[in-house]
Amino acid sequence: MPSQSFSFGIRDEESGYNENLFCIPKHYEEDLERVFIPHGLILDRTERLARDIMQDMGSHHIVALCVLKGGYKFFADLLDHIKALNQNGDKSVPVTVDFVRIKRYCNNSPAENISFVGEELSTLNGKNVLVVEDIVETGRTMKALLSKIKDKKPRMVKVVSLLVKRTRQSPGYRPDYTGFEIPDKFVVGYALDYNEYFRDLNHICILKENAKEKYRMR
């Protein structure tokens, strides 16, 4: 019996935390409106997600498939927690990793074409596949990836996303596991980027409007 998956809901009116309460790299101090989700809260929530995932999927070889680039920090921390459960639990299963890179955005607008770069999906046949994503917005990208994965006839496919954004464009897709459900705000940090900047920021933060112009790809 799969465990029931809950998400940590953040209300639309939530404004976050004053950035002066946290350690922010000096090169980004003028660019951030607020700290939205502090790093410590991300790590605690990730630990719980790892437990839920192992309860549901931990009876058979797991292939953890990281969606690059934005998912790499969440992926690494999630796998650390899964590894700890493997080492300290009553049962353990092999966990192997693979990567897929999806190009989606230029500036803060979705790209016209979604392209999958360098994916190697032939090893997924008969495996339990855990797709690890940073953020789900409309869900269209994830549906396209899942279609490719299911062609390889895996034993099971589950999706975990650190963030799910509430948007009017969403057709209603929900991942199997969600870290935080957030309002329709443009967030960066913890490997989520704006034109490759802000990946080196520990916290998830709200970007100032004038910073979008500052870092705009020209």
CSV table of C-alpha atoms in Angstrom, one decimal, residues 63-76 79 96-102 129-134 145:
chain,number,residue,atom,x,y,z
A,63,VAL,CA,17.1,4.2,-11.0
A,64,ALA,CA,17.1,7.9,-9.8
A,65,LEU,CA,16.8,10.1,-12.9
A,66,CYS,CA,17.9,13.7,-12.3
A,67,VAL,CA,16.4,16.4,-14.5
A,68,LEU,CA,19.2,18.9,-15.1
A,69,LYS,CA,20.2,21.5,-14.5
A,70,GLY,CA,17.8,22.8,-11.9
A,71,GLY,CA,17.3,19.5,-10.1
A,72,TYR,CA,20.9,18.7,-9.2
A,73,LYS,CA,21.0,20.1,-5.7
A,74,PHE,CA,17.7,18.6,-4.7
A,75,PHE,CA,18.8,15.3,-6.4
A,76,ALA,CA,22.1,15.2,-4.4
A,79,LEU,CA,20.0,10.7,-2.6
A,96,THR,CA,21.8,3.8,-9.5
A,97,VAL,CA,21.6,7.2,-11.2
A,98,ASP,CA,21.1,8.7,-14.6
A,99,PHE,CA,20.6,12.2,-15.9
A,100,VAL,CA,18.5,14.0,-18.5
A,101,ARG,CA,18.8,17.6,-19.4
A,102,ILE,CA,15.8,19.6,-20.6
A,129,VAL,CA,12.4,4.8,-12.0
A,130,LEU,CA,12.3,7.9,-9.8
A,131,VAL,CA,12.3,11.1,-11.8
A,132,VAL,CA,13.7,14.0,-9.7
A,133,GLU,CA,12.7,17.5,-10.8
A,134,ASP,CA,13.2,20.9,-9.3
A,145,LEU,CA,9.6,13.2,-20.5
